[in-house]
Tab-separated table of C-alpha atoms in Angstrom:
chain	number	residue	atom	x	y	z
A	1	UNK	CA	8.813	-52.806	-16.344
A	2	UNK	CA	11.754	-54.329	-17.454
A	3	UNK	CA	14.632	-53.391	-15.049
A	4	UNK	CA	18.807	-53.318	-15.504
A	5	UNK	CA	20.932	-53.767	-12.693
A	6	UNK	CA	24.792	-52.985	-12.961
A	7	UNK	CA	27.580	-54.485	-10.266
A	8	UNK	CA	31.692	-54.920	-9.851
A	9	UNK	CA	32.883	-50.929	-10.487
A	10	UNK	CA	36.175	-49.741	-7.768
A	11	UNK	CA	38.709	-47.946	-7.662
A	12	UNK	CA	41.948	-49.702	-9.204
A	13	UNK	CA	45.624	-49.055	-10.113
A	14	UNK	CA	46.405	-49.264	-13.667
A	15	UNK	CA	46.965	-52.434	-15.525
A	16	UNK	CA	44.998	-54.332	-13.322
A	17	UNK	CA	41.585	-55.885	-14.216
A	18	UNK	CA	37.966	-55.876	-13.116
A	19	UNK	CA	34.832	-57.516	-13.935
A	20	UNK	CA	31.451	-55.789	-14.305
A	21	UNK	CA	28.340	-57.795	-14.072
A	22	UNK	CA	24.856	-56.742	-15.317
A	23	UNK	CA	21.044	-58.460	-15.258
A	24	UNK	CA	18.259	-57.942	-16.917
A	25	UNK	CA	14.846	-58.817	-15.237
A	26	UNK	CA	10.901	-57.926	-14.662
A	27	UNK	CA	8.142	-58.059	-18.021
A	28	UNK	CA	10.675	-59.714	-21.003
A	29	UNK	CA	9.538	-61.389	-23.756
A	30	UNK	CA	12.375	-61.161	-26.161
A	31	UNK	CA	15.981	-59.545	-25.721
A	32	UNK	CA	17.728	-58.362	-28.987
A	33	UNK	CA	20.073	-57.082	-27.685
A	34	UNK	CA	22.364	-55.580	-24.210
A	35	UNK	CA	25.801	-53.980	-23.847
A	36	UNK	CA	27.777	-51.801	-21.878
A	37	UNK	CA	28.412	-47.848	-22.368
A	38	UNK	CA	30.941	-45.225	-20.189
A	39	UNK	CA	30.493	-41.855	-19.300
A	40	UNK	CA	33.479	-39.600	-18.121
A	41	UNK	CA	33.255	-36.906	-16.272
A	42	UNK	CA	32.421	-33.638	-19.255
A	43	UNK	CA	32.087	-36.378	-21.852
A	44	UNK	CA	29.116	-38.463	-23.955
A	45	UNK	CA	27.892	-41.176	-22.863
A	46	UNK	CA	30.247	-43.880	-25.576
A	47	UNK	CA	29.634	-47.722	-26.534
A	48	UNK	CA	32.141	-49.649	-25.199
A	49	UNK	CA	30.618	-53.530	-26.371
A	50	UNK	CA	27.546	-54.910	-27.081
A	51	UNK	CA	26.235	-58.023	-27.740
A	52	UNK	CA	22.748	-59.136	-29.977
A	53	UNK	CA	20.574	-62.479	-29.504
A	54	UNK	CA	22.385	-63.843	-32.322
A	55	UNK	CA	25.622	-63.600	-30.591
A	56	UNK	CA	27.134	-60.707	-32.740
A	57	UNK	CA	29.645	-58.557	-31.106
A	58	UNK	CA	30.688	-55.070	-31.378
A	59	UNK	CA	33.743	-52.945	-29.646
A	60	UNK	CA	34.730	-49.443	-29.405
A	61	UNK	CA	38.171	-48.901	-30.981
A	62	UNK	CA	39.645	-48.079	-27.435
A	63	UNK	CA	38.733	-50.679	-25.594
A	64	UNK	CA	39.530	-53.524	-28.342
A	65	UNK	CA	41.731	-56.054	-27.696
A	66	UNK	CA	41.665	-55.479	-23.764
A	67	UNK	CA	37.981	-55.669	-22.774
A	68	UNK	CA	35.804	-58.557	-23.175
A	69	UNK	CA	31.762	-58.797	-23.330
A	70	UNK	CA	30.553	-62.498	-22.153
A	71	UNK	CA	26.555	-63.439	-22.634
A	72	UNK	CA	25.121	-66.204	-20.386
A	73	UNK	CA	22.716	-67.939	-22.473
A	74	UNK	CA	20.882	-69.507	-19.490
A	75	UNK	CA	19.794	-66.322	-17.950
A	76	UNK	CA	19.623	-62.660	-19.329
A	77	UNK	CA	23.124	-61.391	-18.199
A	78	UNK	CA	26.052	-59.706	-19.393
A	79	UNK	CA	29.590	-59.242	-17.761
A	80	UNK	CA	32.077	-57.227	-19.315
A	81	UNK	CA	36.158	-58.394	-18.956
A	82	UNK	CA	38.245	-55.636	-18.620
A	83	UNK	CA	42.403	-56.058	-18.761
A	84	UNK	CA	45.204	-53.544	-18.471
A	85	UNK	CA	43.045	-50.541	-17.215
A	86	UNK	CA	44.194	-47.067	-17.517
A	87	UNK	CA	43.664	-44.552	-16.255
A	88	UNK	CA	41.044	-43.376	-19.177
A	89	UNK	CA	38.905	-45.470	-18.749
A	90	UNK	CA	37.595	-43.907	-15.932
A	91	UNK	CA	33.901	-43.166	-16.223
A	92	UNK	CA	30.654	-44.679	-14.789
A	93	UNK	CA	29.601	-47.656	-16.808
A	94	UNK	CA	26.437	-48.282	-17.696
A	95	UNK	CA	24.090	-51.666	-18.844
A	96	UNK	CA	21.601	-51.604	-21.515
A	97	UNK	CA	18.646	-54.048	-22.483
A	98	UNK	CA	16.649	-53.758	-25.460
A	99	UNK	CA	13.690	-55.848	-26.807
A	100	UNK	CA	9.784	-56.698	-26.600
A	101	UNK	CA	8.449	-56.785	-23.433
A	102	UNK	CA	5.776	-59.387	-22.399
A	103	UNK	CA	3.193	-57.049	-23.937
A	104	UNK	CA	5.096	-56.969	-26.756
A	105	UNK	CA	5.842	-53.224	-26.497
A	106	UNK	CA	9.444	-52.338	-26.986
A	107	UNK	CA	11.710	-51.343	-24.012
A	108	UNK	CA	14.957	-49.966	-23.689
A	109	UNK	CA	16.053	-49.849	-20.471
A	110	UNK	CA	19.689	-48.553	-18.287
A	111	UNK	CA	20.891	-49.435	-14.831
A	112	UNK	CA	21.904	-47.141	-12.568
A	113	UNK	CA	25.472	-47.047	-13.439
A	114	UNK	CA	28.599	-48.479	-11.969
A	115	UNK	CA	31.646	-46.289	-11.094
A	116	UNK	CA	35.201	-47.519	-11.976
A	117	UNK	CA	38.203	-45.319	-11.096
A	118	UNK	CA	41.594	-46.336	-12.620
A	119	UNK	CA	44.205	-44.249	-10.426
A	120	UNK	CA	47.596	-44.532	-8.651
């Protein structure tokens, strides 16, 4: 099994920042690819960034320009930078790694979630 863990959510007052931290471990061969998604409260579950092997980056239109997804290279984790917070973007973020497991079956797997509250 290859398993996601998710860390760093709170409660916050807008504008400020926080930073949300996320490993991947157990049965990997190859990782092609992780990034982080939020779900609100009544909503989809919505890509905020991700990030492939290759170093390619993608960002949701809302959260462009104020979050940032960081890769280190020496171990399989992601963290996600995120500046001037509104309220909005208030949801429970979630990790997600996909790739080949050591079998070499494909696996696509979520942590549990983090919860971040933006509020006054």
């Amino acid at each position: 099994q290859v398993h996601v863990v998710e860390s760093g959510g709170g409660l916050v007052q807008p504008g400020r920042s926080l930073r949300l931290s996320c490993s991947a471990s157990g049965s990997i061969r190859i990782i092609n690819a992780m990034g982080w998604y939020r779900q609100a409260p009544g909503k989809e579950r919505d890509l905020v960034a991700q990030i492939n092997a290759g170093g390619g980056i993608n960002y949701a239109d809302f959260v462009k320009d104020r979050f940032t997804i960081l890769r280190d290279y020496d171990k399989n984790t992601i963290y996600l930078q995120m500046n001037s917070l509104k309220p909005e973007d208030t949801a429970v973020y979630y990790c997600n790694a996909r790739g080949y497991s050591e079998s070499l079956k494909i696996f696509d797997s979520w942590g549990q979630g983090t919860q971040v509250i933006v509020s006054s």
